[in-house]
mmCIF file of N, CA and C in Angstrom:
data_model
loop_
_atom_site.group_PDB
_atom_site.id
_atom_site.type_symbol
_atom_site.label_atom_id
_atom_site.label_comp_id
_atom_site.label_asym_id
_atom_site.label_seq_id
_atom_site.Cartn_x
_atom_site.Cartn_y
_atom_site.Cartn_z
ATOM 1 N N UNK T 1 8.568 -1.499 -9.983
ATOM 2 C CA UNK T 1 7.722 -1.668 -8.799
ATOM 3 C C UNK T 1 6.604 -2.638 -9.162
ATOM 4 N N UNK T 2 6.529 -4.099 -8.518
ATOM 5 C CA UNK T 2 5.503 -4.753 -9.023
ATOM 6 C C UNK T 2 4.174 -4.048 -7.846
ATOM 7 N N UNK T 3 2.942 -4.749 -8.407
ATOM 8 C CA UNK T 3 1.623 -4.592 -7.921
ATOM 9 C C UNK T 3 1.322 -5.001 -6.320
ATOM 10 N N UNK T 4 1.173 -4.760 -5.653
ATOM 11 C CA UNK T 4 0.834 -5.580 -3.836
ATOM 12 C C UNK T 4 -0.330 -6.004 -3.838
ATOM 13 N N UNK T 5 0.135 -7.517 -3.603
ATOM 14 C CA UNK T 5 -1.226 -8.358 -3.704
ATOM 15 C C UNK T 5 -2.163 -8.146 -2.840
ATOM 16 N N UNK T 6 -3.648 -8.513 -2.398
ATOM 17 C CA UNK T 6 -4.084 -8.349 -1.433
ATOM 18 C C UNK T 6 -3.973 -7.772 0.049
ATOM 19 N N UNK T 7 -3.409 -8.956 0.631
ATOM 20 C CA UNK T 7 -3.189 -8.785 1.990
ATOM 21 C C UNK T 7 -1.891 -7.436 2.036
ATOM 22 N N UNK T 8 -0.747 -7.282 1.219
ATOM 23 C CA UNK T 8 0.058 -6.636 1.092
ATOM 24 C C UNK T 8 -0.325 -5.264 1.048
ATOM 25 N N UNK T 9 -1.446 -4.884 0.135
ATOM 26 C CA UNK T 9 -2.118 -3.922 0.043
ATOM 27 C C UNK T 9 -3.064 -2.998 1.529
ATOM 28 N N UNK T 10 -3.376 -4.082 1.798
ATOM 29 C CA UNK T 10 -4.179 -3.959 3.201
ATOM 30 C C UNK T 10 -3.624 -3.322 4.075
ATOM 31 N N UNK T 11 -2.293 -4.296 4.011
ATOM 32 C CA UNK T 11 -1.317 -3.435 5.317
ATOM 33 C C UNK T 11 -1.009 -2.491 5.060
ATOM 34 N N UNK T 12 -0.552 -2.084 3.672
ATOM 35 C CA UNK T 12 0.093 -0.567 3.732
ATOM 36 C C UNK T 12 -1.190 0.463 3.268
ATOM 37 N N UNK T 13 -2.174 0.013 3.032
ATOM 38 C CA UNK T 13 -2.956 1.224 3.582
ATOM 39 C C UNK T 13 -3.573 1.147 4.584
ATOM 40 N N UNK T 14 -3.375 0.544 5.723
ATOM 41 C CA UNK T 14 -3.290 0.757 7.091
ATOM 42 C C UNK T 14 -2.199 2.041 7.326
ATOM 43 N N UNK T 15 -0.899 1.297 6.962
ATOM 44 C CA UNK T 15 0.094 2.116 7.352
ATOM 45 C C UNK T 15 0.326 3.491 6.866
ATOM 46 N N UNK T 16 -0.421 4.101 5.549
ATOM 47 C CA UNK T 16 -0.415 5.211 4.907
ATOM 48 C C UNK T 16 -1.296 5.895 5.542
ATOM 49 N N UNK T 17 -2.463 5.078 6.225
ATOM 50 C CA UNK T 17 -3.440 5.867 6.434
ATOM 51 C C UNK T 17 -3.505 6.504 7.996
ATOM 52 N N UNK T 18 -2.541 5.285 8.759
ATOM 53 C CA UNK T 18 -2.506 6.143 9.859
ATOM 54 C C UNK T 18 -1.222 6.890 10.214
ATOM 55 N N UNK T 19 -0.385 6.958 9.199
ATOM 56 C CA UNK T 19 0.790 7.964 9.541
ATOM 57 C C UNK T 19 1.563 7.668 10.408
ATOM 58 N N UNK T 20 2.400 6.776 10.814
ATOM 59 C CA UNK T 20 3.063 6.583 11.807
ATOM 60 C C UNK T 20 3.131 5.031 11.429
ATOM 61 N N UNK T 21 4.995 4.502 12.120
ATOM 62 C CA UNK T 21 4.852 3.334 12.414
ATOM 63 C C UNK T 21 4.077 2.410 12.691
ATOM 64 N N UNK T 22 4.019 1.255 13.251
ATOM 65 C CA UNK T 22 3.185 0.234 13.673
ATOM 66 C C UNK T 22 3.907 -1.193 13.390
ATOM 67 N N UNK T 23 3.429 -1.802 14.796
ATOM 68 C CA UNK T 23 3.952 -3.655 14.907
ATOM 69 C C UNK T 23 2.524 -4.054 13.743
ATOM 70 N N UNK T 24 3.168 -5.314 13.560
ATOM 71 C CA UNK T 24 2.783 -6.293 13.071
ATOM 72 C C UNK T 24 0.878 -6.432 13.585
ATOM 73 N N UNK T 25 1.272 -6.501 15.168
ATOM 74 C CA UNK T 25 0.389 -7.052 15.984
ATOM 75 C C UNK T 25 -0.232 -5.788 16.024
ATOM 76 N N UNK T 26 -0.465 -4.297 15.852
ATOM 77 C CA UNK T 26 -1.023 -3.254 15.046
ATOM 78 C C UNK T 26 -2.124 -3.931 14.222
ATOM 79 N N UNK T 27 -1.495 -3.816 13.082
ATOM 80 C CA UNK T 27 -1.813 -4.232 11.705
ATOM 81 C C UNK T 27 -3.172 -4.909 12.186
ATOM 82 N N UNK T 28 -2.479 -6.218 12.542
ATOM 83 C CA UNK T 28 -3.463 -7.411 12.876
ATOM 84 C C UNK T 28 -4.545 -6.954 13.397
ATOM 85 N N UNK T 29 -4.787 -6.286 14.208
ATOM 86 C CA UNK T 29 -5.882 -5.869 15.445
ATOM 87 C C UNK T 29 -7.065 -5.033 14.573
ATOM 88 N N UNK T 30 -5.997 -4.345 13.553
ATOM 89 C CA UNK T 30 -6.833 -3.443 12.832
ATOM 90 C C UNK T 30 -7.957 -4.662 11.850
ATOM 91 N N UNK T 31 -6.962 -5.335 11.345
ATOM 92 C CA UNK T 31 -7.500 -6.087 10.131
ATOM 93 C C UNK T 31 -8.577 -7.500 10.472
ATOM 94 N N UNK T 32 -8.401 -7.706 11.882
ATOM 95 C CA UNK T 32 -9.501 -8.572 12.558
ATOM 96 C C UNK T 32 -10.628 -8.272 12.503
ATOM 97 N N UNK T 33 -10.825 -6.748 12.199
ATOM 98 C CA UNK T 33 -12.255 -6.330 12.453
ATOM 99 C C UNK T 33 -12.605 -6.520 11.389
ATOM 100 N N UNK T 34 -12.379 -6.932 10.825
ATOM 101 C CA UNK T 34 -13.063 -7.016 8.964
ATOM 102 C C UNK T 34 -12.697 -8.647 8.555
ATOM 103 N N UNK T 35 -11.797 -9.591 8.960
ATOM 104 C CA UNK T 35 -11.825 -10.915 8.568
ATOM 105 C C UNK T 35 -10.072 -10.956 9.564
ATOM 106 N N UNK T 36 -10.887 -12.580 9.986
ATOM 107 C CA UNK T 36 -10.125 -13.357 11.002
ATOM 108 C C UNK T 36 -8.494 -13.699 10.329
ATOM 109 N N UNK T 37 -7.329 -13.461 11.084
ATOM 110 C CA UNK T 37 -5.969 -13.705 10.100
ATOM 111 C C UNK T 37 -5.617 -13.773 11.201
ATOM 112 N N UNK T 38 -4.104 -14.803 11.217
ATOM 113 C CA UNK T 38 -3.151 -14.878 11.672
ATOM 114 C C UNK T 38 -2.074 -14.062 12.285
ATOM 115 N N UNK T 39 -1.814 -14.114 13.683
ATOM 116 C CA UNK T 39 -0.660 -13.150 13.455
ATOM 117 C C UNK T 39 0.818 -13.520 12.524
ATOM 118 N N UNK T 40 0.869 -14.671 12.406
ATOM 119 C CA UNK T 40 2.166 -15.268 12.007
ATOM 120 C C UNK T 40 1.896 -14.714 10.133
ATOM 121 N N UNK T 41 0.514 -14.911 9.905
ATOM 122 C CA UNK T 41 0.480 -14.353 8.222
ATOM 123 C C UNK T 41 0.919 -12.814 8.431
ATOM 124 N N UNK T 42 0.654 -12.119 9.272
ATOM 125 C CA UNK T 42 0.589 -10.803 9.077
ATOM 126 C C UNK T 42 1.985 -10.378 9.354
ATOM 127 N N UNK T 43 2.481 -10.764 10.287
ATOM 128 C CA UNK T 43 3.853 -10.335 10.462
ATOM 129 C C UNK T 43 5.211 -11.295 8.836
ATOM 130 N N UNK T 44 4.220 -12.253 8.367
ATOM 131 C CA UNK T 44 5.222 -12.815 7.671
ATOM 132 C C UNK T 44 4.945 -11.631 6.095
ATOM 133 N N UNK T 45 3.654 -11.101 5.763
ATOM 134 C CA UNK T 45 3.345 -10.220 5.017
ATOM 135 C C UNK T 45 4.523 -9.240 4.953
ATOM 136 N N UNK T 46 4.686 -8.589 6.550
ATOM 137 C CA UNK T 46 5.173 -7.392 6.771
ATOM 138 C C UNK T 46 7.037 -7.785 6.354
ATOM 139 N N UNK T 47 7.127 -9.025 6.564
ATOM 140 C CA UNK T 47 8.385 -8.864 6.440
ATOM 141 C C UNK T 47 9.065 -9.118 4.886
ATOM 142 N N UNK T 48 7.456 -9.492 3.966
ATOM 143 C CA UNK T 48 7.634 -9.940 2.888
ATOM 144 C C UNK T 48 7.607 -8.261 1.902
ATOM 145 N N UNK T 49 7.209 -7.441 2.436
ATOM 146 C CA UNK T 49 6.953 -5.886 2.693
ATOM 147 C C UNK T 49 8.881 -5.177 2.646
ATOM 148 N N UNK T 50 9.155 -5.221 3.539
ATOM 149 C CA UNK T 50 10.393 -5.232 3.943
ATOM 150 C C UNK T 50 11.782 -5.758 3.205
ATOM 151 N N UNK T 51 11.298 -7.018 2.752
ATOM 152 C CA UNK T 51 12.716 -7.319 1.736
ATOM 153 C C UNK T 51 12.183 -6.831 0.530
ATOM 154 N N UNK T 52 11.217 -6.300 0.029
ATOM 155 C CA UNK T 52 10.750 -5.630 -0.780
ATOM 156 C C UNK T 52 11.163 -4.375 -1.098
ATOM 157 N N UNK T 53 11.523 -3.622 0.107
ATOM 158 C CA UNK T 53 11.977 -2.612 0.211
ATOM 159 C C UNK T 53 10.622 -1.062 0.269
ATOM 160 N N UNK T 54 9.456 -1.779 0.461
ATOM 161 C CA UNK T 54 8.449 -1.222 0.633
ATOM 162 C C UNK T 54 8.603 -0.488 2.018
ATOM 163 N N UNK T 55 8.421 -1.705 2.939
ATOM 164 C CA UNK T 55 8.499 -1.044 4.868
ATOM 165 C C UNK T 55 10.256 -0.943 4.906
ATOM 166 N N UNK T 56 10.830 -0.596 5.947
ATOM 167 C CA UNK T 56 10.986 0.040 6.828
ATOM 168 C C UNK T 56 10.930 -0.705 8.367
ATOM 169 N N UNK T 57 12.038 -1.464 9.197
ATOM 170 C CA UNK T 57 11.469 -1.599 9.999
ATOM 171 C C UNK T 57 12.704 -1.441 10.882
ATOM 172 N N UNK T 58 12.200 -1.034 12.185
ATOM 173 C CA UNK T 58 13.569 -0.886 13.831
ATOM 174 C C UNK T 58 12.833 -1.679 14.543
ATOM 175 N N UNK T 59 13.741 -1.998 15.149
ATOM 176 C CA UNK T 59 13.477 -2.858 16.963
ATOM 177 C C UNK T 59 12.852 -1.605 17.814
ATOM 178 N N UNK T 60 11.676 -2.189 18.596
ATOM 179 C CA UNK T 60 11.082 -1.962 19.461
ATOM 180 C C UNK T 60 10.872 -2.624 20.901
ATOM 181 N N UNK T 61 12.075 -2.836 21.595
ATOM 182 C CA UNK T 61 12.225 -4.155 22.860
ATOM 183 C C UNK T 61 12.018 -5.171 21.618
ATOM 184 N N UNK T 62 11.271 -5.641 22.006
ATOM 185 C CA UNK T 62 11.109 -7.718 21.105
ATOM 186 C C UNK T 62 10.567 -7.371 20.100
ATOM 187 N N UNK T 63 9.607 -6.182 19.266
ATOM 188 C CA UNK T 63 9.074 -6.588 18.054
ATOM 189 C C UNK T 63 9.815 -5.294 17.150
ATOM 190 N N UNK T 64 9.287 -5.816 16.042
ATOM 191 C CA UNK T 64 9.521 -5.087 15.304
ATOM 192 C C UNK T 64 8.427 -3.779 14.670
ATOM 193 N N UNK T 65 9.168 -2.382 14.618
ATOM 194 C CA UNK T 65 8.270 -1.237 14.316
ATOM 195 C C UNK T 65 8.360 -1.494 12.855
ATOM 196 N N UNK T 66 6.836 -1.052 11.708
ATOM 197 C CA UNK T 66 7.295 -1.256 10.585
ATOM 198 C C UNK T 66 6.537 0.019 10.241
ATOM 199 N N UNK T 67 7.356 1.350 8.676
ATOM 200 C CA UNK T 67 6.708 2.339 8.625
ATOM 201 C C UNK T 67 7.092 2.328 6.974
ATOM 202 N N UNK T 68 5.961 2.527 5.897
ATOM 203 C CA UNK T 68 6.375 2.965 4.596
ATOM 204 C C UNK T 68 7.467 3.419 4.491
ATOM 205 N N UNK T 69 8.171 2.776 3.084
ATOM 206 C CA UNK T 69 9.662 3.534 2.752
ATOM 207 C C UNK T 69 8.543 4.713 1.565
ATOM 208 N N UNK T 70 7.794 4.931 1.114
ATOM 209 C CA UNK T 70 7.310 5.237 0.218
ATOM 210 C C UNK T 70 5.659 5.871 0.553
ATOM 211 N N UNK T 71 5.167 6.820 -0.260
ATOM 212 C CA UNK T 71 4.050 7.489 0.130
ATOM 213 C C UNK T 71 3.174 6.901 -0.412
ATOM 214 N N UNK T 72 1.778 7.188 -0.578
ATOM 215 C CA UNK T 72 1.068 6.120 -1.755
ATOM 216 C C UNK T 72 0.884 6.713 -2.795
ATOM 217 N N UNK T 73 1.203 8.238 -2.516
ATOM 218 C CA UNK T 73 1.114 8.841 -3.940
ATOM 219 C C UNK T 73 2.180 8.434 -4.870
ATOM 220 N N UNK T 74 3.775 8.136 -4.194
ATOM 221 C CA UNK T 74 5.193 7.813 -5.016
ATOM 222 C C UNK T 74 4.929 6.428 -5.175
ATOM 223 N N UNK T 75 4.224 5.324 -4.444
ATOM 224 C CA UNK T 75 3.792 4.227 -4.729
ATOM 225 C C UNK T 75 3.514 4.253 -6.211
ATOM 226 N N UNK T 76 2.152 4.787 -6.193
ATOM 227 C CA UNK T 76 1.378 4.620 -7.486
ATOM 228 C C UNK T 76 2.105 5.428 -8.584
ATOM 229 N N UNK T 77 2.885 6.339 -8.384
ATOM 230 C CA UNK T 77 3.831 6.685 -9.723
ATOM 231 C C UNK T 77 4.460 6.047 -9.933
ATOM 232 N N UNK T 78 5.233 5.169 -9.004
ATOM 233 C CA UNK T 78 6.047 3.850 -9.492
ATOM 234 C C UNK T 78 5.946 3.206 -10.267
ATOM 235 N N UNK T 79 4.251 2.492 -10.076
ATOM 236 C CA UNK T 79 3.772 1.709 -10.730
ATOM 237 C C UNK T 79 3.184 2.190 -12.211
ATOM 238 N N UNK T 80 2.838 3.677 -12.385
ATOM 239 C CA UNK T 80 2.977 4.498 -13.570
ATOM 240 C C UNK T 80 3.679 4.315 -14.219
ATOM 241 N N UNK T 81 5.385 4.722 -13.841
ATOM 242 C CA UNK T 81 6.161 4.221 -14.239
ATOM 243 C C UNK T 81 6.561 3.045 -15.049
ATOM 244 N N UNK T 82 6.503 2.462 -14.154
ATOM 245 C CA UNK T 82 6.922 0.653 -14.655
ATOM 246 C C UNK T 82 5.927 0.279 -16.124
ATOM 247 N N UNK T 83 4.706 0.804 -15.498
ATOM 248 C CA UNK T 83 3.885 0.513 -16.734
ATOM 249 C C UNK T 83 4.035 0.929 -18.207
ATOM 250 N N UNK T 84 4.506 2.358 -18.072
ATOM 251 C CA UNK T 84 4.624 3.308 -19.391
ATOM 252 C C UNK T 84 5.781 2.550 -20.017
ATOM 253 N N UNK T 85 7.506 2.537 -19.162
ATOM 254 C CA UNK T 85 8.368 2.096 -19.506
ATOM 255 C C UNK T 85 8.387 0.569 -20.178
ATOM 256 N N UNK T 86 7.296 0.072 -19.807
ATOM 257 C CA UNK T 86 7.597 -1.156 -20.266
ATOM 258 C C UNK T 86 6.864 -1.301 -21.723
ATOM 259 N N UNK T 87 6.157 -0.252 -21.837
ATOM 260 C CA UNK T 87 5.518 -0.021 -23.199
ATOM 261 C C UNK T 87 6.115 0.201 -24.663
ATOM 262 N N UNK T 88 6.206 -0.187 -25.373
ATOM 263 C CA UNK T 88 6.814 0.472 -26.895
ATOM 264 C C UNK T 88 5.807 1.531 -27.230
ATOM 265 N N UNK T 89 4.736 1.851 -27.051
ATOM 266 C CA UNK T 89 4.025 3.213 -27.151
ATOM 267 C C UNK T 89 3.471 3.811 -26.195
ATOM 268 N N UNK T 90 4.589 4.039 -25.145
ATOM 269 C CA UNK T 90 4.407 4.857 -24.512
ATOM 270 C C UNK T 90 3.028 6.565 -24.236
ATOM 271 N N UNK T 91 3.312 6.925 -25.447
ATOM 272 C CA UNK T 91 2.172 8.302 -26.048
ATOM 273 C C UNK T 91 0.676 7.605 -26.354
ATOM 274 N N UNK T 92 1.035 6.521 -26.967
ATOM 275 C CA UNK T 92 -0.938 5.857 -27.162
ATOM 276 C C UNK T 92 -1.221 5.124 -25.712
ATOM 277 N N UNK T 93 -0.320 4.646 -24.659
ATOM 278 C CA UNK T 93 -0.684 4.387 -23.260
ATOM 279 C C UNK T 93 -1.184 5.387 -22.737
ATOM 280 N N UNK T 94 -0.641 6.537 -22.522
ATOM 281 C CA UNK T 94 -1.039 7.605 -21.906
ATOM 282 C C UNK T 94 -2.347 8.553 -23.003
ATOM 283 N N UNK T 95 -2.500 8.519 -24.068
ATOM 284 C CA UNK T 95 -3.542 8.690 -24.468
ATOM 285 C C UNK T 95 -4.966 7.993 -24.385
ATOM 286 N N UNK T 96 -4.794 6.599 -23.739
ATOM 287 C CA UNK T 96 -5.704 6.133 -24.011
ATOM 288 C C UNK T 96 -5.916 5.894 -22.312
ATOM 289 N N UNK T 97 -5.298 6.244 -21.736
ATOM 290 C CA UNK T 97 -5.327 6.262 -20.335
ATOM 291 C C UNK T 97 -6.188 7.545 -20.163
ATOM 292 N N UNK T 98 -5.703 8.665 -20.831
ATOM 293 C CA UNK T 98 -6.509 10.294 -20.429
ATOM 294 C C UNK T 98 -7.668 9.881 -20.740
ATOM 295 N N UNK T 99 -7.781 9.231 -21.781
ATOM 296 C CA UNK T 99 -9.548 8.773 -22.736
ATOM 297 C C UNK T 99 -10.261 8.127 -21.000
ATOM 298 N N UNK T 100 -9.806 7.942 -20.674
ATOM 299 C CA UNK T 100 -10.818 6.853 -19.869
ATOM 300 C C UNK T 100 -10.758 8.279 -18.574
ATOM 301 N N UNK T 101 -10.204 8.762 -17.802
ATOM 302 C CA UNK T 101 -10.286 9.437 -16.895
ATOM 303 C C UNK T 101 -11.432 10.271 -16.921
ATOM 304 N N UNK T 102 -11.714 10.736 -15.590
ATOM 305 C CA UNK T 102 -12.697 11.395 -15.562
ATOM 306 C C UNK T 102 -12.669 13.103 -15.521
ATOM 307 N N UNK T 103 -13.697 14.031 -15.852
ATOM 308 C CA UNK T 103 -13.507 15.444 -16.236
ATOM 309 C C UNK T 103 -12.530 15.863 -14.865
ATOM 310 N N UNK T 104 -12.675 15.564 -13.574
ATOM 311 C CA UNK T 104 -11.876 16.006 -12.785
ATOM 312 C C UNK T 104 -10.916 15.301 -12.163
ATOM 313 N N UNK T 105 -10.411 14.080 -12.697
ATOM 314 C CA UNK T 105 -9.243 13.348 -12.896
ATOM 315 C C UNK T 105 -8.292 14.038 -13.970
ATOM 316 N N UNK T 106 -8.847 14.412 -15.058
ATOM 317 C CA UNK T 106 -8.266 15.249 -16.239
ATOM 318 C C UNK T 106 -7.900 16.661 -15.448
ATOM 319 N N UNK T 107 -8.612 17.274 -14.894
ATOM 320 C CA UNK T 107 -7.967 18.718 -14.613
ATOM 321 C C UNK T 107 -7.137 18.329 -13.723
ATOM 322 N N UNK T 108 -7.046 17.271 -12.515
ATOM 323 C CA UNK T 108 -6.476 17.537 -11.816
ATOM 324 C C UNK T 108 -4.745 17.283 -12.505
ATOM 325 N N UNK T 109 -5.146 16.165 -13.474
ATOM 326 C CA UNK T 109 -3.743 15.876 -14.553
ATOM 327 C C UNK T 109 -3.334 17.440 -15.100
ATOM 328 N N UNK T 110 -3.836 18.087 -15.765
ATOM 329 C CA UNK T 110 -4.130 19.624 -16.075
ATOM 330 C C UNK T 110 -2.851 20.402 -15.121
ATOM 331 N N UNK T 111 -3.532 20.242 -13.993
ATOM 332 C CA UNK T 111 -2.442 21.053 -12.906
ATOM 333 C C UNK T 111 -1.506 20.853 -12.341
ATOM 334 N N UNK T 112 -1.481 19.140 -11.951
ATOM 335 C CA UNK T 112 -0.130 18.645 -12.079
ATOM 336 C C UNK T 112 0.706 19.040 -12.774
ATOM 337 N N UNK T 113 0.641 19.071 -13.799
ATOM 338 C CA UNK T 113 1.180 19.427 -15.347
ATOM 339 C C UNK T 113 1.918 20.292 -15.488
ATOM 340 N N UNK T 114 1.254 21.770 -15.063
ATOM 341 C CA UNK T 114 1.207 23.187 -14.887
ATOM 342 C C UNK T 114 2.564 22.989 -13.566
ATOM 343 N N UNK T 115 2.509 22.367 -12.876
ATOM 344 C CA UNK T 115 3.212 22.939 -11.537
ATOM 345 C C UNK T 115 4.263 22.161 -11.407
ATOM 346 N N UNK T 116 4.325 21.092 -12.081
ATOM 347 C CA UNK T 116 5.840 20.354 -12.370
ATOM 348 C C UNK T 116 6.682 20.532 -12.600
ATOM 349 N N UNK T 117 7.671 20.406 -12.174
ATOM 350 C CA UNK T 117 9.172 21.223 -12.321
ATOM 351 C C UNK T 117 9.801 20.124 -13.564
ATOM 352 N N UNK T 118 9.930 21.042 -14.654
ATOM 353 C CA UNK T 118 10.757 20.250 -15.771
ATOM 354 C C UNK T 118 12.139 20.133 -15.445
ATOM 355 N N UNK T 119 12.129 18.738 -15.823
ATOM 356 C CA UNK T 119 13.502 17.893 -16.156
ATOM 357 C C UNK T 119 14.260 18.550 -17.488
ATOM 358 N N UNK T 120 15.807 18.614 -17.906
ATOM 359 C CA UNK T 120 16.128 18.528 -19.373
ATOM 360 C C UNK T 120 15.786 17.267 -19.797
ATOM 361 N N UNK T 121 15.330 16.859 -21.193
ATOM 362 C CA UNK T 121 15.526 15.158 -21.684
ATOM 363 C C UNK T 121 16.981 15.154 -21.381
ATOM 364 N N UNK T 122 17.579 14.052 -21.568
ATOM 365 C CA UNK T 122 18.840 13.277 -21.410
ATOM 366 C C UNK T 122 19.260 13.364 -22.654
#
């Protein structure tokens, strides 16, 4: 799972945050209120979203509906993921990752922990 650049980012926490589908021209309306964009950037974002395999999108008459394939919580484990795996020390990544977290970033790791349903290793 690579990183979502800017504008990419924008949109899908639009879209995480309001729970539900949304056009392009959505998006846009939202994101005007904070700096002037294109509809043609925003819908070309969304579709750059889409072959990504990020959105999600159906016909709606003429436009297109677009809705997360992914939560932002499975987002960001993705990107957990990708990161650890691509590591040869995996155990000093994640150690030096806990080092930096905060006392209730740590517990909440703590309980995650606790309530995770173990895998066998392979």
């Amino acid at each position: 799972m690579r990183r979502l650049g800017e504008l990419e980012a924008e949109i899908m926490e639009r879209l995480w945050g309001w729970g539900r589908p949304a056009t392009a021209r959505d998006v846009l309306a939202d994101l005007n209120k904070t700096r002037p964009l294109a509809y043609s950037t925003v819908k070309t974002v969304a579709d750059i979203l889409h072959r990504k395999g990020v959105l999600r999108r159906a016909k709606n008459g003429r436009a297109w509906v677009y809705e997360p394939t992914l939560t932002r919580q499975e987002y960001t484990a993705a990107l957990m993921q990708d990161a650890l795996g691509s590591n040869p020390d995996p155990a000093g990544a994640l150690m030096s990752f806990v080092e930096q977290m905060s006392t209730a970033d740590v517990d909440a790791l703590r309980s995650a922990l606790r309530s995770a349903k173990r895998r066998p290793c392979p």
